[in-house]
Amino acid sequence: MSTETLTHDEHHDHGPESGLKRWLFTTNHKDIGTLYLLFSLLMFFVGGAMAMVIRAELFQPGLQFVDPAFYNQMTTMHALIMIFGAVMPAFVGLANWMLPMMVGAPDMALPRMNNWSFWILPFAFTLLLSTLFMPGGAPAGGWTMYPPLVLQLGDAFPFLIFSVHLMGASSIMGAINIIVTIMNMRAPGMSLLKMPLFPWTWLITAYLLIAVMPVLAGAVTMLLTDQFFGTSFFTASGGGDPVMFQHIFWFFGHPEVYIMILPAFGIISEVIPTFARKKLFGYEAMVYATASIAFLSFIVWAHHMFTVGMPLSGQLFFMISTMLIAVPTGVKVFNWVATMWRGAMTFETPMLFALAFLFLFTIGGFSGLMLAIVPADLQYHDSYFVVAHFHYVLVPGAIFSIMCAVYYWLPKWTGHMYNETLGKWHFWLSTIFVNVTFFPQHFLGLAGMPRRIPDYSTQFADFNWISSVGAFGFGLSQLLFVYIIFSCIRGGQKATDRVWEGSHGLEWTLPSPAPYHSFETAPEIR
């Protein structure tokens, strides 16, 4: 029997594969999942530290701590690290841990490639972070890398491009692995429409990744040849067009947003039925809604570009198609609420994070609809309203769902229960501070404060200091998260085999009657 099909417990035997060698050469999906999750946690704090620099500078008007060039480097690096280093590897880590078990496979289909796809990442981010110490400094052209700004970077530029290529290669390998595992290694009798929702959302996400990562690779390679090989793809003086870069970039960039949220939908679809003690409402509708969102994500990219001077017919098409995405998203939100309806709900930490996701992600969705309206977008574009919008999607959306998944599956991963009281403290601190941080930014944007600036007019001072206080509160709250995880790994109360029922007295043998639809028996027809 090969090592990759051993159980996780057998892997812990301190034989020749123990220590550093075990982690370097492992092909066990659980080990690789753990590596992804720990790497993502590290990058979450590195990217978070950069956000703290940004918010410290914006605490009051004037230039306090950093010069404008370094401030721009921080906004660029914060975004690249949070997207490619924190959110995406965390979802891939969760997929590595849970997918084989959810579809009944002994491991991922391509275990050695799995190991390789992880170990590319530390090198990619070492390259990216090393640009901070180069002459001229780190990339400061925004995470979107728009020309001509990004072409003025100096020594850091080729390192930025190479690190983006490495991140893309890692993502594509991970996606291929997930597709092959789901398609070829499902348990006998498990048709696609019998799969749990988390594998479904990841299957769709993996196809998105394979479709759009090469587009990003092409765009950044064209930037590279413009800089070093005399081409003029995006250089106006040579007959090129910088707006073409925006089209290519956002054709990648918009599906990328859904790559960061579809696995979150899968997690929420696992957690809510567990704590509502009911089956997921409208399973097939959820699958088709996810597929519809993925399809529509390819035809809405230019809503990021309403201000470039596109024809009216283009603006109308992208406005209407963007609004259309709200329909399948609304179906999902409706189904989650319907799942909870008349359920026997309890509110452990994973459920709290799932509920916060439901409310706060919906706020991000509504502000996205506002940005889809062309005449309004001309006012909101490149203002703090946009910053508030996408942070409401990514922090209470993607990051809360990752935290939700960690609390939900920690007992399964470690065999121990985490400290529920501390988990709830972490939830409430995170939820309060995330709103204190990002809600005022809607008002700043509507009042006209542009994004990506280190200094601002005094009229914006009040909301900015509130936002900065919230950001530092949120950042410090995450130290509690790390403490909870590591104290759970070290030991604690043993988890039972029915962790969300048996150990908390949540069986149906409660004094109150079972809910009307218990799914134990067919409901009466009334």
Short mmCIF file of C-alpha atoms in Angstrom, two decimals:
data_model
loop_
_atom_site.label_atom_id
_atom_site.label_comp_id
_atom_site.label_asym_id
_atom_site.label_seq_id
_atom_site.Cartn_x
_atom_site.Cartn_y
_atom_site.Cartn_z
CA MET A 1 0.00 0.00 0.00
CA SER A 2 1.47 3.38 -0.98
CA THR A 3 2.02 6.04 1.68
CA GLU A 4 -0.59 8.37 0.21
CA THR A 5 -3.41 5.94 1.05
CA LEU A 6 -2.43 5.58 4.70
CA THR A 7 -4.77 7.10 7.23
CA HIS A 8 -3.77 10.33 8.88
CA ASP A 9 -3.08 8.57 12.20
CA GLU A 10 -0.67 6.12 10.58
CA HIS A 11 1.12 9.08 9.07
CA HIS A 12 1.86 10.36 12.55
CA ASP A 13 4.09 7.36 13.37
CA HIS A 14 7.55 8.73 14.00
CA GLY A 15 9.33 6.54 11.47
CA PRO A 16 11.73 7.55 8.73
CA GLU A 17 9.15 10.01 7.38
CA SER A 18 8.82 12.02 10.57
CA GLY A 19 9.90 15.62 11.08
CA LEU A 20 10.83 17.98 8.27
CA LYS A 21 11.05 15.25 5.62
CA ARG A 22 7.45 14.25 6.20
CA TRP A 23 6.20 17.79 5.50
CA LEU A 24 8.49 18.42 2.53
CA PHE A 25 7.69 15.22 0.64
CA THR A 26 4.19 14.41 1.86
CA THR A 27 1.60 13.27 -0.66
CA ASN A 28 -1.13 12.84 1.97
CA HIS A 29 -4.05 15.16 1.17
CA LYS A 30 -4.58 15.99 4.86
CA ASP A 31 -0.95 17.02 5.38
CA ILE A 32 -1.01 19.16 2.25
CA GLY A 33 -4.33 20.68 3.34
CA THR A 34 -2.72 21.55 6.68
CA LEU A 35 0.27 23.15 4.92
CA TYR A 36 -2.03 25.26 2.73
CA LEU A 37 -4.06 26.41 5.74
CA LEU A 38 -1.00 27.32 7.84
CA PHE A 39 0.59 29.16 4.90
CA SER A 40 -2.65 31.05 4.32
CA LEU A 41 -2.82 32.01 8.03
CA LEU A 42 0.74 33.37 7.85
CA MET A 43 -0.07 35.40 4.71
CA PHE A 44 -3.30 36.65 6.35
CA PHE A 45 -1.17 38.27 9.05
CA VAL A 46 1.44 39.61 6.60
CA GLY A 47 -1.29 41.16 4.42
CA GLY A 48 -3.07 42.34 7.57
CA ALA A 49 0.07 44.10 8.80
CA MET A 50 0.13 46.01 5.51
CA ALA A 51 -3.51 46.98 6.00
CA MET A 52 -2.52 48.30 9.45
CA VAL A 53 0.11 50.52 7.81
CA ILE A 54 -2.58 51.86 5.44
CA ARG A 55 -5.08 52.54 8.24
CA ALA A 56 -2.43 54.09 10.53
CA GLU A 57 -1.58 56.57 7.76
CA LEU A 58 -5.27 57.37 7.20
CA PHE A 59 -6.03 57.81 10.91
CA GLN A 60 -5.93 61.58 10.43
CA PRO A 61 -5.34 63.98 7.51
CA GLY A 62 -1.78 64.81 6.51
CA LEU A 63 1.26 62.57 5.95
CA GLN A 64 2.18 60.92 9.26
CA PHE A 65 4.10 57.67 9.03
CA VAL A 66 5.02 56.66 5.47
CA ASP A 67 5.79 58.51 2.26
CA PRO A 68 3.24 58.30 -0.59
CA ALA A 69 5.36 55.89 -2.67
CA PHE A 70 5.57 53.36 0.18
CA TYR A 71 1.84 53.84 0.88
CA ASN A 72 1.10 52.84 -2.74
CA GLN A 73 3.37 49.80 -2.36
CA MET A 74 1.38 48.78 0.72
CA THR A 75 -2.01 49.02 -1.06
CA THR A 76 -0.66 46.95 -3.98
CA MET A 77 1.03 44.27 -1.86
CA HIS A 78 -1.86 44.06 0.64
CA ALA A 79 -4.25 43.15 -2.18
CA LEU A 80 -1.95 40.65 -3.94
CA ILE A 81 -1.08 38.90 -0.67
CA MET A 82 -4.64 38.74 0.66
CA ILE A 83 -6.10 37.45 -2.63
CA PHE A 84 -3.40 35.04 -3.85
CA GLY A 85 -1.74 34.29 -0.51
CA ALA A 86 -4.52 34.21 2.09
CA VAL A 87 -7.99 33.59 0.59
CA MET A 88 -7.24 31.27 -2.34
CA PRO A 89 -4.73 28.96 -0.56
CA ALA A 90 -7.14 28.69 2.40
CA PHE A 91 -9.93 27.44 0.13
CA VAL A 92 -7.53 25.03 -1.62
CA GLY A 93 -6.43 23.79 1.82
CA LEU A 94 -10.04 23.17 2.84
CA ALA A 95 -10.61 21.37 -0.47
CA ASN A 96 -7.53 19.19 0.08
CA TRP A 97 -8.65 18.20 3.56
CA MET A 98 -12.33 17.61 2.92
CA LEU A 99 -12.97 16.78 -0.75
CA PRO A 100 -11.58 13.23 -0.81
CA MET A 101 -13.57 12.38 2.34
CA MET A 102 -16.73 14.01 0.99
CA VAL A 103 -16.67 12.13 -2.31
CA GLY A 104 -15.34 8.88 -0.81
CA ALA A 105 -11.88 8.95 -2.41
CA PRO A 106 -8.75 7.59 -0.65
CA ASP A 107 -6.75 10.74 -1.51
CA MET A 108 -6.48 13.41 -4.20
CA ALA A 109 -6.08 11.98 -7.70
CA LEU A 110 -2.59 13.40 -8.32
CA PRO A 111 -0.80 13.39 -4.95
CA ARG A 112 2.69 14.39 -6.14
CA MET A 113 1.36 17.28 -8.18
CA ASN A 114 -0.60 18.23 -5.07
CA ASN A 115 2.65 18.52 -3.11
CA TRP A 116 4.25 20.54 -5.91
CA SER A 117 1.30 22.93 -6.24
CA PHE A 118 1.72 23.82 -2.57
CA TRP A 119 5.52 24.20 -2.50
CA ILE A 120 5.47 26.65 -5.41
CA LEU A 121 3.61 29.13 -3.19
CA PRO A 122 6.27 29.90 -0.53
CA PHE A 123 8.74 30.62 -3.36
CA ALA A 124 6.25 32.83 -5.20
CA PHE A 125 5.54 34.93 -2.12
CA THR A 126 9.20 35.11 -1.09
CA LEU A 127 9.84 36.60 -4.55
CA LEU A 128 6.95 39.02 -4.18
CA LEU A 129 7.95 40.14 -0.67
CA SER A 130 11.62 40.46 -1.67
CA THR A 131 10.62 43.37 -3.93
CA LEU A 132 10.18 45.46 -0.76
CA PHE A 133 13.98 45.45 -0.41
CA MET A 134 14.86 46.26 -4.02
CA PRO A 135 15.99 49.63 -5.42
CA GLY A 136 12.86 51.60 -6.28
CA GLY A 137 10.76 49.53 -3.89
CA ALA A 138 7.92 47.04 -4.30
CA PRO A 139 5.23 47.22 -6.99
CA ALA A 140 3.14 50.38 -6.52
CA GLY A 141 0.85 50.23 -9.54
CA GLY A 142 -2.17 48.77 -7.73
CA TRP A 143 -2.93 45.02 -7.64
CA THR A 144 -4.49 45.50 -11.09
CA MET A 145 -1.00 46.29 -12.51
CA TYR A 146 -2.38 48.87 -14.97
CA PRO A 147 0.04 50.20 -17.56
CA PRO A 148 1.65 52.71 -17.96
CA LEU A 149 1.94 53.01 -14.15
CA VAL A 150 3.25 49.50 -13.55
CA LEU A 151 5.91 49.85 -16.27
CA GLN A 152 7.68 52.50 -14.19
CA LEU A 153 8.49 50.12 -11.33
CA GLY A 154 12.19 49.52 -11.93
CA ASP A 155 13.91 46.38 -10.61
CA ALA A 156 10.81 44.97 -8.88
CA PHE A 157 8.79 44.65 -12.09
CA PRO A 158 10.08 41.28 -13.47
CA PHE A 159 9.91 39.77 -9.96
CA LEU A 160 6.26 40.81 -9.69
CA ILE A 161 5.47 39.23 -13.07
CA PHE A 162 7.32 36.00 -12.27
CA SER A 163 5.63 35.64 -8.87
CA VAL A 164 2.20 36.13 -10.51
CA HIS A 165 3.08 33.37 -13.01
CA LEU A 166 4.04 31.02 -10.16
CA MET A 167 0.82 31.73 -8.24
CA GLY A 168 -1.18 31.03 -11.42
CA ALA A 169 0.66 27.75 -12.06
CA SER A 170 -0.05 26.63 -8.49
CA SER A 171 -3.75 27.50 -8.85
CA ILE A 172 -4.09 25.65 -12.17
CA MET A 173 -2.43 22.51 -10.77
CA GLY A 174 -4.70 22.59 -7.73
CA ALA A 175 -7.76 23.01 -9.96
CA ILE A 176 -6.79 20.11 -12.26
CA ASN A 177 -6.30 17.92 -9.19
CA ILE A 178 -9.74 18.80 -7.81
CA ILE A 179 -11.52 18.16 -11.13
CA VAL A 180 -9.82 14.77 -11.68
CA THR A 181 -10.51 13.71 -8.07
CA ILE A 182 -14.21 14.56 -8.30
CA MET A 183 -14.72 13.18 -11.80
CA ASN A 184 -12.72 9.94 -11.48
CA MET A 185 -12.63 9.01 -7.79
CA ARG A 186 -16.15 9.43 -6.45
CA ALA A 187 -17.50 6.50 -4.44
CA PRO A 188 -19.60 4.00 -6.42
CA GLY A 189 -23.19 5.18 -6.62
CA MET A 190 -22.37 8.83 -5.93
CA SER A 191 -23.65 10.62 -9.01
CA LEU A 192 -22.77 14.29 -9.42
CA LEU A 193 -26.19 15.32 -8.15
CA LYS A 194 -25.69 13.29 -4.98
CA MET A 195 -22.46 15.11 -4.07
CA PRO A 196 -22.43 17.48 -1.10
CA LEU A 197 -22.50 21.18 -2.00
CA PHE A 198 -18.88 21.91 -1.02
CA PRO A 199 -17.42 19.56 -3.68
CA TRP A 200 -19.92 20.98 -6.18
CA THR A 201 -18.89 24.58 -5.61
CA TRP A 202 -15.23 23.57 -5.84
CA LEU A 203 -15.76 21.63 -9.07
CA ILE A 204 -17.26 24.75 -10.67
CA THR A 205 -14.56 26.98 -9.15
CA ALA A 206 -11.82 24.69 -10.53
CA TYR A 207 -13.17 25.10 -14.06
CA LEU A 208 -13.20 28.88 -13.55
CA LEU A 209 -9.56 28.78 -12.43
CA ILE A 210 -8.44 26.79 -15.46
CA ALA A 211 -10.33 29.17 -17.76
CA VAL A 212 -9.06 32.49 -16.38
CA MET A 213 -5.57 31.97 -14.94
CA PRO A 214 -4.00 31.70 -18.43
CA VAL A 215 -5.69 35.01 -19.32
CA LEU A 216 -3.88 36.73 -16.44
CA ALA A 217 -0.65 35.00 -17.48
CA GLY A 218 -1.07 36.34 -21.01
CA ALA A 219 -1.77 39.88 -19.81
CA VAL A 220 1.28 40.07 -17.53
CA THR A 221 3.50 38.48 -20.20
CA MET A 222 2.42 41.21 -22.62
CA LEU A 223 3.38 43.76 -19.94
CA LEU A 224 6.77 42.07 -19.67
CA THR A 225 7.41 42.20 -23.43
CA ASP A 226 6.32 45.86 -23.52
CA GLN A 227 8.94 46.62 -20.88
CA PHE A 228 11.89 44.53 -22.10
CA PHE A 229 11.33 43.42 -25.72
CA GLY A 230 10.11 46.54 -27.47
CA THR A 231 6.50 45.49 -28.11
CA SER A 232 3.66 48.02 -27.88
CA PHE A 233 0.61 46.08 -26.72
CA PHE A 234 -0.34 48.71 -24.17
CA THR A 235 1.99 51.60 -25.05
CA ALA A 236 0.01 54.35 -26.77
CA SER A 237 3.12 55.91 -28.37
CA GLY A 238 3.74 52.65 -30.27
CA GLY A 239 0.12 52.24 -31.37
CA GLY A 240 -0.97 50.13 -28.37
CA ASP A 241 -3.89 50.75 -26.02
CA PRO A 242 -3.72 50.71 -22.20
CA VAL A 243 -7.51 50.13 -22.13
CA MET A 244 -6.94 46.78 -23.86
CA PHE A 245 -5.00 45.71 -20.76
CA GLN A 246 -8.04 46.56 -18.62
CA HIS A 247 -10.25 44.37 -20.83
CA ILE A 248 -7.85 41.43 -20.61
CA PHE A 249 -7.20 41.92 -16.89
CA TRP A 250 -10.87 42.18 -15.89
CA PHE A 251 -11.80 39.21 -18.07
CA PHE A 252 -9.63 37.38 -15.56
CA GLY A 253 -10.44 39.66 -12.62
CA HIS A 254 -14.19 39.28 -12.46
CA PRO A 255 -14.34 35.46 -12.53
CA GLU A 256 -11.50 35.66 -9.95
CA VAL A 257 -13.93 37.38 -7.57
CA TYR A 258 -16.24 34.37 -7.89
CA ILE A 259 -13.31 31.97 -7.46
CA MET A 260 -12.96 33.60 -4.03
CA ILE A 261 -16.65 33.35 -3.10
CA LEU A 262 -18.08 30.13 -4.65
CA PRO A 263 -16.22 27.79 -2.24
CA ALA A 264 -17.56 30.03 0.55
CA PHE A 265 -21.09 29.30 -0.71
CA GLY A 266 -20.26 25.60 -0.45
CA ILE A 267 -19.08 25.94 3.16
CA ILE A 268 -22.18 27.89 4.20
CA SER A 269 -24.33 25.25 2.48
CA GLU A 270 -22.70 22.58 4.69
CA VAL A 271 -22.88 24.52 7.97
CA ILE A 272 -26.41 25.95 7.94
CA PRO A 273 -28.19 22.55 7.47
CA THR A 274 -26.07 21.05 10.30
CA PHE A 275 -27.10 23.67 12.85
CA ALA A 276 -30.68 24.01 11.57
CA ARG A 277 -30.98 20.17 11.84
CA LYS A 278 -32.61 20.08 8.40
CA LYS A 279 -31.67 19.11 4.88
CA LEU A 280 -30.55 21.93 2.60
CA PHE A 281 -33.60 23.52 0.96
CA GLY A 282 -33.54 23.26 -2.84
CA TYR A 283 -30.32 21.30 -3.36
CA GLU A 284 -30.54 21.16 -7.17
CA ALA A 285 -31.49 24.84 -7.38
CA MET A 286 -28.32 25.60 -5.40
CA VAL A 287 -26.18 23.60 -7.85
CA TYR A 288 -27.72 25.28 -10.91
CA ALA A 289 -27.47 28.72 -9.27
CA THR A 290 -23.75 28.15 -8.65
CA ALA A 291 -23.23 27.11 -12.28
CA SER A 292 -25.23 30.15 -13.49
CA ILE A 293 -23.12 32.52 -11.39
CA ALA A 294 -19.95 30.97 -12.84
CA PHE A 295 -21.23 31.33 -16.42
CA LEU A 296 -22.43 34.92 -15.94
CA SER A 297 -19.13 35.92 -14.30
CA PHE A 298 -17.50 35.72 -17.76
CA ILE A 299 -19.78 38.27 -19.41
CA VAL A 300 -19.77 41.11 -16.88
CA TRP A 301 -16.09 42.11 -16.76
CA ALA A 302 -16.41 45.64 -18.19
CA HIS A 303 -18.56 46.87 -15.28
CA HIS A 304 -15.13 47.64 -13.79
CA MET A 305 -14.54 49.97 -16.74
CA PHE A 306 -17.65 52.15 -17.11
CA THR A 307 -15.44 55.26 -16.96
CA VAL A 308 -13.09 54.40 -19.86
CA GLY A 309 -15.43 55.80 -22.53
CA MET A 310 -17.06 52.63 -23.87
CA PRO A 311 -20.07 52.98 -26.21
CA LEU A 312 -23.56 53.26 -24.71
CA SER A 313 -24.54 49.82 -26.03
CA GLY A 314 -21.54 48.32 -24.18
CA GLN A 315 -22.47 50.10 -20.97
CA LEU A 316 -26.07 48.85 -21.25
CA PHE A 317 -25.00 45.24 -21.91
CA PHE A 318 -22.61 45.12 -18.97
CA MET A 319 -25.07 46.89 -16.67
CA ILE A 320 -27.90 44.44 -17.40
CA SER A 321 -25.71 41.31 -17.30
CA THR A 322 -24.25 42.44 -13.96
CA MET A 323 -27.74 42.87 -12.51
CA LEU A 324 -28.61 39.41 -13.81
CA ILE A 325 -25.98 37.83 -11.51
CA ALA A 326 -28.09 39.04 -8.57
CA VAL A 327 -30.79 36.48 -9.51
CA PRO A 328 -28.91 33.18 -8.86
CA THR A 329 -27.19 34.82 -5.86
CA GLY A 330 -30.62 35.74 -4.49
CA VAL A 331 -31.75 32.13 -5.03
CA LYS A 332 -28.88 30.94 -2.83
CA VAL A 333 -29.63 33.45 -0.06
CA PHE A 334 -33.33 32.53 -0.18
CA ASN A 335 -32.48 28.81 0.06
CA TRP A 336 -30.19 29.31 3.07
CA VAL A 337 -32.93 31.25 4.85
CA ALA A 338 -35.51 28.61 3.89
CA THR A 339 -33.19 25.91 5.29
CA MET A 340 -33.22 27.65 8.67
CA TRP A 341 -37.00 28.18 8.61
CA ARG A 342 -38.60 26.12 11.40
CA GLY A 343 -35.33 24.31 12.05
CA ALA A 344 -34.10 23.35 15.52
CA MET A 345 -31.31 25.92 15.39
CA THR A 346 -28.41 26.22 17.80
CA PHE A 347 -25.80 28.93 17.66
CA GLU A 348 -22.30 27.52 18.04
CA THR A 349 -19.42 29.51 16.58
CA PRO A 350 -19.58 28.04 13.03
CA MET A 351 -23.29 28.88 12.79
CA LEU A 352 -22.66 32.42 14.05
CA PHE A 353 -20.08 32.97 11.32
CA ALA A 354 -22.48 31.50 8.74
CA LEU A 355 -25.25 33.88 9.84
CA ALA A 356 -22.88 36.88 9.79
CA PHE A 357 -21.86 35.79 6.28
CA LEU A 358 -25.51 35.76 5.24
CA PHE A 359 -26.24 39.30 6.47
CA LEU A 360 -22.97 41.03 5.63
CA PHE A 361 -22.29 39.35 2.29
CA THR A 362 -25.78 40.47 1.26
CA ILE A 363 -24.83 44.09 2.09
CA GLY A 364 -21.82 43.66 -0.22
CA GLY A 365 -24.13 42.26 -2.89
CA PHE A 366 -26.50 45.22 -2.69
CA SER A 367 -23.68 47.78 -2.93
CA GLY A 368 -22.47 45.78 -5.95
CA LEU A 369 -25.88 46.27 -7.57
CA MET A 370 -25.54 50.00 -6.93
CA LEU A 371 -22.16 49.97 -8.69
CA ALA A 372 -23.73 48.15 -11.66
CA ILE A 373 -25.90 51.19 -12.45
CA VAL A 374 -23.89 53.13 -15.04
CA PRO A 375 -24.83 56.74 -14.17
CA ALA A 376 -24.34 56.03 -10.46
CA ASP A 377 -21.07 54.19 -11.09
CA LEU A 378 -19.63 57.28 -12.80
CA GLN A 379 -19.88 58.91 -9.35
CA TYR A 380 -18.84 55.92 -7.21
CA HIS A 381 -15.95 54.73 -9.41
CA ASP A 382 -12.52 54.75 -7.71
CA SER A 383 -14.06 56.13 -4.52
CA TYR A 384 -14.09 54.59 -1.05
CA PHE A 385 -17.59 53.29 -1.80
CA VAL A 386 -15.96 50.67 -4.05
CA VAL A 387 -13.46 49.81 -1.28
CA ALA A 388 -16.37 49.32 1.16
CA HIS A 389 -18.24 47.18 -1.40
CA PHE A 390 -15.49 44.69 -2.17
CA HIS A 391 -14.33 44.43 1.43
CA TYR A 392 -17.91 43.54 2.48
CA VAL A 393 -17.78 40.74 -0.09
CA LEU A 394 -14.28 39.54 0.78
CA VAL A 395 -14.00 39.94 4.57
CA PRO A 396 -17.42 38.90 5.93
CA GLY A 397 -17.82 36.87 2.73
CA ALA A 398 -14.69 34.88 1.91
CA ILE A 399 -12.72 35.27 5.17
CA PHE A 400 -15.68 34.70 7.54
CA SER A 401 -16.60 31.56 5.59
CA ILE A 402 -13.02 30.27 5.97
CA MET A 403 -13.19 30.93 9.73
CA CYS A 404 -16.60 29.25 9.79
CA ALA A 405 -15.10 26.18 8.08
CA VAL A 406 -12.12 26.08 10.45
CA TYR A 407 -14.36 26.09 13.55
CA TYR A 408 -16.72 23.57 11.91
CA TRP A 409 -14.03 21.06 10.93
CA LEU A 410 -11.38 21.62 13.65
CA PRO A 411 -12.85 18.83 15.83
CA LYS A 412 -12.66 16.49 12.82
CA TRP A 413 -9.08 17.53 12.01
CA THR A 414 -7.63 17.47 15.53
CA GLY A 415 -9.89 15.12 17.52
CA HIS A 416 -10.36 17.92 20.08
CA MET A 417 -13.04 20.53 20.69
CA TYR A 418 -11.94 24.15 20.49
CA ASN A 419 -12.88 26.52 23.33
CA GLU A 420 -16.47 27.49 22.47
CA THR A 421 -16.49 30.57 24.74
CA LEU A 422 -13.34 31.98 23.14
CA GLY A 423 -14.74 31.10 19.70
CA LYS A 424 -17.81 33.23 20.41
CA TRP A 425 -15.60 36.08 21.68
CA HIS A 426 -13.63 35.89 18.44
CA PHE A 427 -16.84 35.95 16.42
CA TRP A 428 -18.36 38.98 18.15
CA LEU A 429 -15.12 41.01 18.13
CA SER A 430 -14.55 40.23 14.44
CA THR A 431 -18.14 41.03 13.44
CA ILE A 432 -18.34 44.29 15.37
CA PHE A 433 -14.94 45.55 14.21
CA VAL A 434 -15.43 44.54 10.57
CA ASN A 435 -18.54 46.74 10.46
CA VAL A 436 -16.85 49.60 12.32
CA THR A 437 -14.03 49.39 9.75
CA PHE A 438 -15.89 49.15 6.47
CA PHE A 439 -19.37 50.61 6.96
CA PRO A 440 -18.15 54.24 7.31
CA GLN A 441 -16.26 53.81 4.04
CA HIS A 442 -19.58 53.77 2.17
CA PHE A 443 -20.23 57.30 3.46
CA LEU A 444 -16.68 58.43 2.64
CA GLY A 445 -17.13 57.23 -0.94
CA LEU A 446 -20.54 58.86 -1.35
CA ALA A 447 -19.02 62.10 -0.02
CA GLY A 448 -16.33 61.88 -2.69
CA MET A 449 -13.17 60.51 -1.07
CA PRO A 450 -11.01 58.82 -3.73
CA ARG A 451 -9.32 55.49 -3.00
CA ARG A 452 -5.55 54.79 -3.00
CA ILE A 453 -4.58 58.16 -1.51
CA PRO A 454 -2.37 58.61 1.60
CA ASP A 455 -3.72 62.10 2.42
CA TYR A 456 -7.23 63.55 2.26
CA SER A 457 -9.35 66.62 2.88
CA THR A 458 -10.27 67.36 6.52
CA GLN A 459 -13.98 66.84 5.78
CA PHE A 460 -13.28 63.06 5.68
CA ALA A 461 -11.41 62.96 9.02
CA ASP A 462 -14.18 61.67 11.31
CA PHE A 463 -15.17 58.58 9.31
CA ASN A 464 -11.51 57.77 8.66
CA TRP A 465 -10.52 57.62 12.30
CA ILE A 466 -13.55 55.43 13.07
CA SER A 467 -12.52 53.14 10.21
CA SER A 468 -8.91 52.99 11.45
CA VAL A 469 -9.97 52.15 15.02
CA GLY A 470 -12.16 49.34 13.62
CA ALA A 471 -9.27 48.02 11.50
CA PHE A 472 -6.88 47.79 14.45
CA GLY A 473 -9.61 46.15 16.55
CA PHE A 474 -10.26 43.58 13.81
CA GLY A 475 -6.54 42.89 13.36
CA LEU A 476 -5.94 42.34 17.08
CA SER A 477 -9.03 40.09 17.34
CA GLN A 478 -7.38 37.65 14.93
CA LEU A 479 -4.64 36.91 17.48
CA LEU A 480 -7.41 35.24 19.52
CA PHE A 481 -8.22 33.09 16.46
CA VAL A 482 -4.61 31.84 16.31
CA TYR A 483 -4.65 31.08 20.05
CA ILE A 484 -7.91 29.09 19.72
CA ILE A 485 -6.56 27.03 16.80
CA PHE A 486 -3.24 26.17 18.40
CA SER A 487 -4.70 25.40 21.82
CA CYS A 488 -7.17 23.06 20.05
CA ILE A 489 -4.33 21.31 18.15
CA ARG A 490 -2.40 20.86 21.42
CA GLY A 491 -5.30 19.19 23.18
CA GLY A 492 -8.50 19.80 25.10
CA GLN A 493 -11.87 18.16 25.42
CA LYS A 494 -12.10 15.07 23.19
CA ALA A 495 -14.45 15.47 20.24
CA THR A 496 -17.15 12.81 19.95
CA ASP A 497 -18.03 11.07 16.68
CA ARG A 498 -21.19 13.22 16.50
CA VAL A 499 -19.50 16.40 17.52
CA TRP A 500 -22.30 18.87 16.75
CA GLU A 501 -24.92 16.67 18.40
CA GLY A 502 -23.77 14.21 21.07
CA SER A 503 -21.29 16.37 22.98
CA HIS A 504 -23.65 19.33 23.28
CA GLY A 505 -26.92 17.64 24.17
CA LEU A 506 -28.41 18.49 20.78
CA GLU A 507 -30.08 15.17 19.97
CA TRP A 508 -33.77 15.06 19.16
CA THR A 509 -34.37 13.89 22.76
CA LEU A 510 -34.94 17.48 23.81
CA PRO A 511 -37.87 18.41 26.05
CA SER A 512 -39.41 20.38 23.19
CA PRO A 513 -41.08 18.44 20.36
CA ALA A 514 -39.11 17.69 17.19
CA PRO A 515 -39.59 20.24 14.42
CA TYR A 516 -42.48 19.70 12.04
CA HIS A 517 -40.17 18.45 9.23
CA SER A 518 -37.75 16.15 11.04
CA PHE A 519 -36.91 14.22 7.82
CA GLU A 520 -37.05 11.02 9.90
CA THR A 521 -40.50 10.34 8.52
CA ALA A 522 -42.31 11.66 5.48
CA PRO A 523 -44.29 14.79 6.40
CA GLU A 524 -48.05 14.40 6.47
CA ILE A 525 -49.92 15.85 3.51
CA ARG A 526 -52.29 18.44 4.90
#
